[in-house]
Coordinates of C-alpha atoms in Angstrom, one line a residue:
X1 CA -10.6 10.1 -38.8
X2 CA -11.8 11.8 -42.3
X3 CA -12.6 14.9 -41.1
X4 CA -12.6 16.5 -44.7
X5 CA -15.1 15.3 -46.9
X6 CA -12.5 16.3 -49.9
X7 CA -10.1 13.4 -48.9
X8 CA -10.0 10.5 -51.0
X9 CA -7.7 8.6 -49.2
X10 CA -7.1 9.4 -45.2
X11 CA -3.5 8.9 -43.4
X12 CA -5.4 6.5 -40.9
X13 CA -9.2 5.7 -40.1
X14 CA -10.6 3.6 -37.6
X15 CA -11.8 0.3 -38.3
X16 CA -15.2 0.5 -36.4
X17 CA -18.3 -1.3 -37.4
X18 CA -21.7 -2.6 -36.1
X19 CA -20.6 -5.0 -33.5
X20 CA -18.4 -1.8 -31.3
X21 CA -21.6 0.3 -31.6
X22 CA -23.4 -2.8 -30.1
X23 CA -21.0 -3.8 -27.2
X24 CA -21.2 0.6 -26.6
X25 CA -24.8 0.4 -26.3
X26 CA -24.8 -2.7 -23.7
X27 CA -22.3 -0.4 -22.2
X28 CA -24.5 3.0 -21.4
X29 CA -27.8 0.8 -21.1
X30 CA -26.0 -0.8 -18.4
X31 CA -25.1 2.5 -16.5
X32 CA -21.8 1.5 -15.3
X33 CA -19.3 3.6 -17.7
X34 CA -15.5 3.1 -15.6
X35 CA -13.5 1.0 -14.6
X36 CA -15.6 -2.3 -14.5
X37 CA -16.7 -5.8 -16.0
X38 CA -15.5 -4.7 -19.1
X39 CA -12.2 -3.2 -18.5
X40 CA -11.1 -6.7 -16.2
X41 CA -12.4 -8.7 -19.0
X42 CA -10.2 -6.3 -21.5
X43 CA -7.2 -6.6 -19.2
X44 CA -7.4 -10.6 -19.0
X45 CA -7.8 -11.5 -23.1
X46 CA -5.2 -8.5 -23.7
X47 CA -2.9 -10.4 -21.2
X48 CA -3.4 -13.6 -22.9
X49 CA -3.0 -12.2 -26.4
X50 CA 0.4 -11.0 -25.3
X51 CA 0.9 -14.1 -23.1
X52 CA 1.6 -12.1 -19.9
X53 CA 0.2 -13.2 -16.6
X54 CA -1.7 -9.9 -16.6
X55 CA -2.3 -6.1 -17.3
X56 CA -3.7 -2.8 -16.2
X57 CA -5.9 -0.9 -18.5
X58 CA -5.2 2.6 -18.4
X59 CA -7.0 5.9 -19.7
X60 CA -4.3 6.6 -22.5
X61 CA -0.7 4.9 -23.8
X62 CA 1.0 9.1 -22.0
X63 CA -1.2 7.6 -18.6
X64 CA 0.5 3.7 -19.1
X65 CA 3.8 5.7 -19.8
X66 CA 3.9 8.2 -16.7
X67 CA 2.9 5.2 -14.4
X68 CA 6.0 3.6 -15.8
X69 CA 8.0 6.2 -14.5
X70 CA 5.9 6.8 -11.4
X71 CA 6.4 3.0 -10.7
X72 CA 10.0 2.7 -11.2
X73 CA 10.9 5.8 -9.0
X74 CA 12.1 7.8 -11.4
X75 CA 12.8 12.0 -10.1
X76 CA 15.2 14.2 -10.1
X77 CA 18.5 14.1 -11.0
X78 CA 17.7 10.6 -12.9
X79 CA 18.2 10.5 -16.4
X80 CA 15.9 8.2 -19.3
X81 CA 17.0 7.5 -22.2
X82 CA 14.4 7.5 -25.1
X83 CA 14.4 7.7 -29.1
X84 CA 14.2 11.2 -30.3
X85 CA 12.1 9.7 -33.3
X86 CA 8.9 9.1 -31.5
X87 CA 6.0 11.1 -30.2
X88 CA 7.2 13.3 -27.2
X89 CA 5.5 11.1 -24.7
X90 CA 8.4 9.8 -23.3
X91 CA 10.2 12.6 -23.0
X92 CA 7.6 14.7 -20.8
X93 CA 6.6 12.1 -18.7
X94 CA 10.5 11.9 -17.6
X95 CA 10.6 15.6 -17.8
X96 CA 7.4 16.2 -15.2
X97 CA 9.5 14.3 -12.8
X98 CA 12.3 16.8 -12.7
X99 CA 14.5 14.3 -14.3
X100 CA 16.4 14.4 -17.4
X101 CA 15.6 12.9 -20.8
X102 CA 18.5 11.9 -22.8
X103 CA 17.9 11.5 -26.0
X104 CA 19.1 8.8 -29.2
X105 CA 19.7 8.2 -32.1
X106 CA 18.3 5.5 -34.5
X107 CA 20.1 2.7 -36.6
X108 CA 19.3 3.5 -40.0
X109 CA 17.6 4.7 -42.8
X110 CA 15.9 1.2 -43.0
X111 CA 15.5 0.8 -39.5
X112 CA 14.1 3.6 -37.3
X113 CA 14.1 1.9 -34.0
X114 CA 17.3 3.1 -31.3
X115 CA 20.4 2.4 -31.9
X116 CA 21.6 -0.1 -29.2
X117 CA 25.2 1.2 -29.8
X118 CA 24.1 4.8 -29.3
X119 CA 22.6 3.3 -25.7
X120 CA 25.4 2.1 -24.5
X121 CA 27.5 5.3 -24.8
X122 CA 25.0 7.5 -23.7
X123 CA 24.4 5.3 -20.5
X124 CA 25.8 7.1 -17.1
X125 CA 25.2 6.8 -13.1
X126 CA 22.4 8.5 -13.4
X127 CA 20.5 6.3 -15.8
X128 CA 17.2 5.4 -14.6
X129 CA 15.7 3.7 -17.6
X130 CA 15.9 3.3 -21.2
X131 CA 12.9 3.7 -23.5
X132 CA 12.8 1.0 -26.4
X133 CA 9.7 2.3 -29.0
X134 CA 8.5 0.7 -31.8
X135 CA 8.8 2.3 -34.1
X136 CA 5.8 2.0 -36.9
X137 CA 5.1 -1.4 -35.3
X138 CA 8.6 -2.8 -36.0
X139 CA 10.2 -4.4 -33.2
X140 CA 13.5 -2.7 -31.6
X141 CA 16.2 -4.6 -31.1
X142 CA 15.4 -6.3 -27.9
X143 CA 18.2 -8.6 -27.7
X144 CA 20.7 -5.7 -27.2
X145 CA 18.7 -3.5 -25.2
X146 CA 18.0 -6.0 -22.8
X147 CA 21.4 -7.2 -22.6
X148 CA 22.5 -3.7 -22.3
X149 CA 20.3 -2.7 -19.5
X150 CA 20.2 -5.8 -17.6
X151 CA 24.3 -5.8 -17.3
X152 CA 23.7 -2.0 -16.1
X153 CA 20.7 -2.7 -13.5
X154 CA 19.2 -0.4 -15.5
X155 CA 14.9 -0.7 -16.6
X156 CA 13.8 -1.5 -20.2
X157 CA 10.6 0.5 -20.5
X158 CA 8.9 -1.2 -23.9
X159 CA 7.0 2.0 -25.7
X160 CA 5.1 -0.4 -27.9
X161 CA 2.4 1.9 -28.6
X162 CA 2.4 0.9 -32.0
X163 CA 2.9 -2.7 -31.5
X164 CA 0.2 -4.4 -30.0
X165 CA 0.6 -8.4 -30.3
X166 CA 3.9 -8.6 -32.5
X167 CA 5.6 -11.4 -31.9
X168 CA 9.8 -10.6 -31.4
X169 CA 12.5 -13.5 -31.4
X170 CA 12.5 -13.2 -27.3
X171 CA 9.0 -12.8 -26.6
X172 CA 5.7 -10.6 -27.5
X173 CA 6.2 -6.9 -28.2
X174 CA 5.9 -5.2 -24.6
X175 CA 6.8 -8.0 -22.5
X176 CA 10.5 -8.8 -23.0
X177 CA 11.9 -5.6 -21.2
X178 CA 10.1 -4.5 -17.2
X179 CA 7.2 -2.5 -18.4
X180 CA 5.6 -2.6 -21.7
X181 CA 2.9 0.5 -22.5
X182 CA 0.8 0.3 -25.2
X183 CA -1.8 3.1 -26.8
X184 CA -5.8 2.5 -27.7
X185 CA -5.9 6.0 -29.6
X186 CA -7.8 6.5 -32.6
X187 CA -5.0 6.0 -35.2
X188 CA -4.0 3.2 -33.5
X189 CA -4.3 -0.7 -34.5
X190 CA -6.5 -1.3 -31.7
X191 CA -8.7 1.9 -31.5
X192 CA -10.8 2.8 -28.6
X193 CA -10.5 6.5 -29.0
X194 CA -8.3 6.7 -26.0
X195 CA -7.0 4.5 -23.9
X196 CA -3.6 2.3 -23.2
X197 CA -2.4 -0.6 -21.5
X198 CA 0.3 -1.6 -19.1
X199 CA 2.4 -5.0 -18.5
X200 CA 5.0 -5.9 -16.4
X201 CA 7.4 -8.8 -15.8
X202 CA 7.1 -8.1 -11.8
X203 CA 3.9 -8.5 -10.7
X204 CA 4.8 -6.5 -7.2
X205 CA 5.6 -3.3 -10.0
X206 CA 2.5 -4.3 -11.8
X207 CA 0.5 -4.0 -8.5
X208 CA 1.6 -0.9 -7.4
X209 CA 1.0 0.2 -11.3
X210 CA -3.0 -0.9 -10.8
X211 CA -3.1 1.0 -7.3
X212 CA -1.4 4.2 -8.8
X213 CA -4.2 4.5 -11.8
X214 CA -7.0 5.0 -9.1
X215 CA -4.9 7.4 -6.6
X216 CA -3.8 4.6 -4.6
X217 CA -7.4 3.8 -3.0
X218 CA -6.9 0.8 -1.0
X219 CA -10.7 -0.2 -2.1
X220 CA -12.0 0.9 -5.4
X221 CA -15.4 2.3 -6.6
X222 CA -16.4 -0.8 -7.8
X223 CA -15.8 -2.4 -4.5
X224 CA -17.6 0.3 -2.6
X225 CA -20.9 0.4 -4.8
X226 CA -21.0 -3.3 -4.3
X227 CA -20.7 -3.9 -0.5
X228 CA -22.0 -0.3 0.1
X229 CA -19.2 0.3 2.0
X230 CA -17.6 4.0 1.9
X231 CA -14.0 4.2 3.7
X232 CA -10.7 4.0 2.7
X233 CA -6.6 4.6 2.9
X234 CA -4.3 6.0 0.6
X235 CA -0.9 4.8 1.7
X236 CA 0.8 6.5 -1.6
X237 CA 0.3 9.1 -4.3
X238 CA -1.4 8.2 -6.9
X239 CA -3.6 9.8 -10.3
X240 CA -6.5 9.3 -11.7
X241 CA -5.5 6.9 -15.1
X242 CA -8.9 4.8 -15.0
X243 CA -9.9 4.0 -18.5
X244 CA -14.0 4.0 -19.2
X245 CA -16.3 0.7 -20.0
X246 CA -17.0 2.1 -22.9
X247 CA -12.8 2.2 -24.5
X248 CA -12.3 -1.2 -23.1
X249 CA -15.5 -3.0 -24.4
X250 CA -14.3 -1.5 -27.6
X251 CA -11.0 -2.6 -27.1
X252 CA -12.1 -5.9 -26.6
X253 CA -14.2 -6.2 -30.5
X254 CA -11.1 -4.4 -31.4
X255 CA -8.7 -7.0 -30.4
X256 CA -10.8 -9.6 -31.5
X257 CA -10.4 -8.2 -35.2
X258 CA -6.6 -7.3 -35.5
X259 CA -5.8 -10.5 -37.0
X260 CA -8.2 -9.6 -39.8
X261 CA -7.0 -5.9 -39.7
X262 CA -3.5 -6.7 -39.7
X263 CA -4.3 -8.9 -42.9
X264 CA -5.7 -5.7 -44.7
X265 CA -2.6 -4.0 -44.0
X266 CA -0.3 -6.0 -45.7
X267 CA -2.0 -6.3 -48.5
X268 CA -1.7 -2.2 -48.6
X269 CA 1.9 -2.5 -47.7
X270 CA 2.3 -5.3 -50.5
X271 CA 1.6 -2.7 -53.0
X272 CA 3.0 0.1 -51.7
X273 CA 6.7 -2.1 -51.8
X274 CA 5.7 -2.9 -55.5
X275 CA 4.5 0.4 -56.7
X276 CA 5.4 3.6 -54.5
X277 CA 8.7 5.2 -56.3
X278 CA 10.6 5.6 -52.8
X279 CA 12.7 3.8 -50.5
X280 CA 10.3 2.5 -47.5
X281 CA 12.2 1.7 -44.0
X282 CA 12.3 -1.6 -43.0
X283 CA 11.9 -3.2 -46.6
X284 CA 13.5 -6.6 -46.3
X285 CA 12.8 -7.3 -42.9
X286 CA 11.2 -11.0 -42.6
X287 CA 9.0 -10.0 -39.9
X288 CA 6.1 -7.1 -40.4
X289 CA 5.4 -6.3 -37.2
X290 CA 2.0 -4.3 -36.6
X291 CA 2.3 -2.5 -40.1
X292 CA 1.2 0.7 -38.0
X293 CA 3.0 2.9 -40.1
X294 CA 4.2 3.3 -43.7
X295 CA 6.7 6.0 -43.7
X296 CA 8.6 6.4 -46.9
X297 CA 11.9 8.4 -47.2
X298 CA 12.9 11.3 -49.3
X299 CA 15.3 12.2 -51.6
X300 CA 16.8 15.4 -50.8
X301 CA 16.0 17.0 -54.4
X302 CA 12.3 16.8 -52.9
X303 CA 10.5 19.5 -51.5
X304 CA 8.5 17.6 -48.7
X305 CA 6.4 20.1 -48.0
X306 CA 5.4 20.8 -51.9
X307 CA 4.8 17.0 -52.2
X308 CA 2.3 17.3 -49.4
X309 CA 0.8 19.9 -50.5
X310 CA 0.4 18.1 -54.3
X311 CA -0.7 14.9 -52.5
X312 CA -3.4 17.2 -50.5
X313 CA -4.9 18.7 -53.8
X314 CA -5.1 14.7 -55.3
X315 CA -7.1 13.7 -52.1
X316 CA -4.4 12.2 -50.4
X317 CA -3.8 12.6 -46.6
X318 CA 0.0 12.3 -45.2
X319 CA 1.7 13.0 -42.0
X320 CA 4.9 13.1 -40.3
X321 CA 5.9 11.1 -37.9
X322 CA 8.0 12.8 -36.0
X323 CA 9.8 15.8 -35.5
X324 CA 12.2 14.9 -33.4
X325 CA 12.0 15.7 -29.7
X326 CA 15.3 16.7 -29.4
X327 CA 14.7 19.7 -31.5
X328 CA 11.5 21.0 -29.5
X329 CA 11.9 23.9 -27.6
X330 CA 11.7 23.0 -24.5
X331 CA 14.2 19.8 -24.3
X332 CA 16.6 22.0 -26.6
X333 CA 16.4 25.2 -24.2
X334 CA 15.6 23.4 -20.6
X335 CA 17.7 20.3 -21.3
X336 CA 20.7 21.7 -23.4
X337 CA 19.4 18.6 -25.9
X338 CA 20.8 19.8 -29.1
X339 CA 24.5 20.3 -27.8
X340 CA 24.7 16.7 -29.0
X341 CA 24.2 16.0 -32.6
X342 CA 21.9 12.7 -33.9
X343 CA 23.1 12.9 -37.2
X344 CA 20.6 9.6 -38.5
X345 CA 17.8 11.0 -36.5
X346 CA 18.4 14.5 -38.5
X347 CA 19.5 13.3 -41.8
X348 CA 16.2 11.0 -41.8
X349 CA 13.8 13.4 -39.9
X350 CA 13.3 15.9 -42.5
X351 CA 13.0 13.3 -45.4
X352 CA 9.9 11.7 -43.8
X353 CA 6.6 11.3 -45.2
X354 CA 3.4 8.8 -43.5
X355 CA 1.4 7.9 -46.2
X356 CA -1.9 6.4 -45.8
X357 CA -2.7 2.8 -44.1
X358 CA -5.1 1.5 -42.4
X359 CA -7.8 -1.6 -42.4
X360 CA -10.4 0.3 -44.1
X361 CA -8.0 0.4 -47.4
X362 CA -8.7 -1.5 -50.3
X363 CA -6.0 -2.4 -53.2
X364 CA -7.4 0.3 -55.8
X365 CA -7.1 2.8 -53.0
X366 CA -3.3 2.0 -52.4
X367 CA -2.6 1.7 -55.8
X368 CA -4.4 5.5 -56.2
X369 CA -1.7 6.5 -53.6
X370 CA 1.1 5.1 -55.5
X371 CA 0.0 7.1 -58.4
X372 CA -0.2 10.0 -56.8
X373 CA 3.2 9.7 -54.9
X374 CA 4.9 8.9 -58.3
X375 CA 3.0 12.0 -60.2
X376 CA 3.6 14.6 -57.1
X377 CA 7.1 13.5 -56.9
X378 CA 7.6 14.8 -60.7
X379 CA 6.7 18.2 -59.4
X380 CA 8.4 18.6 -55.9
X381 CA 11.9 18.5 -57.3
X382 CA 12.4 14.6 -58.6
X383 CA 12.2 13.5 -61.9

């Protein structure tokens, strides 16, 4: 991800080595590049890894979302409600439907995941799902969500795109609610460029989930090239989500390192606690989750925008994640979505800043951050 040469220190950077540009090669010398050997074989150790009875490999974690919708019937008039702090994935996947996103608050300035409480209240006749994201890797309060939506008949879609193989108190990350979606992009702790993943505690939704990805074909390519056969139904509507060889025998290696990756990470995150000059959310927490994220959280008195700008001339990449849906054009005009105030989400939003972390990080380069947070904070308005 270091697209500029001048960057000391990038926001995020794919951990990619010698043996992905192997299993790549066996990939094209092979000459079977979708939806093959390699994506079942991807789908079964993810699976495992999570401790599901399966999964469907998708082209990207917006494909494993839409399905999620598709599958659980979601249209118009429905409403889903989904974090406004989180990538707008959710919200237009509801919103291609013709239904209605409804959007929440989060719990704290420590804990950016949804508020259960603000769930509840915002839950109607009309709700259709809720949307429980992970936020930087941290696990959302599952407990109350799932109590919250199971007492309502109401689906728990897990957005764990940021939280691939995190253990939580009632399960793995993604497979506690109906449908779990994860993301393979490049920032991502598993990177495969694109690419996503989808679980689901029905194996009948899970089913109709795999059939949807290749426009419902009642035999697949794979099938055809092999018997040399050539007809087939489509009973339903369906898209074309298939992920290639080449993302999934990535996301394989991938896999096979996050342990080691996720080891890196801390370390980063060890120092950043110690040294950065600024509250970071979800300090204190005895779990880490995936440590996709580390978001630290303004004062006020600071200029976010100079600070960036003074961490961009030191070499040091930052990001913001996210603006809030809520206050995108189109949810505020089409969707009336800022006639309700989310006063955490707003007091927080604007204070945010993504500092660098990733597996490719050593200790000298998160201490370099630190440094540089502590001497551009001196000149954006603090100290």
């Amino acid at each position: 991800m270091n697209s500029n040469p001048e960057w000391k220190v990038t926001v995020a950077d794919a951990s990619v080595g010698a043996e992905e540009i192997a299993v790549v090669g066996d990939v094209l010398a092979s000459r079977w590049l979708s939806l093959g050997r390699q994506t079942r074989a991807f789908e079964t150790e993810f699976a495992a890894a999570l401790g599901a009875d399966d999964a469907v490999a998708v082209s990207n974690g917006t494909a494993a979302l839409h399905l999620a919708v598709l599958a659980l019937g979601v249209g118009p008039g429905d409403e889903v409600i989904t974090p406004s702090l989180n990538f707008v994935a959710s919200a237009e996947v509801t919103a291609l439907h013709g239904a209605r996103p409804v959007f929440a608050d989060v719990r704290s300035e420590n804990d950016l995941t949804v508020d259960p409480r603000d769930v509840e209240r915002l839950i109607t006749d009309r709700t259709k799902a809720v949307v429980a994201m992970h936020y930087g890797g941290y696990a959302a309060d599952l407990e109350a969500l799932r109590a919250i939506t199971r007492a309502r008949g109401i689906a728990l879609i897990e957005d764990a795109a940021h939280a691939p193989v995190v253990p939580t108190g009632l399960g793995t990350a993604g497979t506690v609610g109906d449908i779990g979606c994860f993301s393979f992009f490049a920032t991502k702790n598993i990177a495969c460029g694109e690419g996503g993943m989808v679980v689901a505690r029905d194996p009948d939704l899970l089913a109709r989930i795999r059939a949807m990805r290749s426009h419902c074909l009642t035999t697949d390519t794979t099938e055809r090239m092999r018997t040399g056969g050539a007809s087939y139904d489509v009973p339903a509507v369906g898209l074309n989500y298939r992920p290639t060889e080449i993302s999934s025998a990535m996301g394989r290696v991938q896999l096979g390192k996050l342990d080691q990756d996720r080891a890196r990470r801390r370390a980063v995150m060890a120092v950043y606690r110690k040294r950065v000059p600024l509250p970071l959310p979800f300090d204190g927490r005895p779990d880490d989750g995936a440590l996709h994220l580390a978001v630290a959280l303004l004062p006020e008195t600071v200029d976010r925008e100079l600070l960036r700008a003074d961490l961009n001339a030191r070499g040091v990449q930052t990001s913001v994640h996210y603006p809030p849906s809520h206050q995108f054009s189109y949810y505020r005009d089409r969707h009336g979505s800022t006639s309700r105030a989310l006063p955490v989400t707003e007091d927080i939003a604007p204070r945010l800043l993504t500092l660098p972390l990733h597996a490719r990080m050593s200790d000298d380069d998160a201490d370099f951050v630190a440094d540089a947070v502590t001497a551009g904070l001196r000149r954006a308005g603090r100290g």
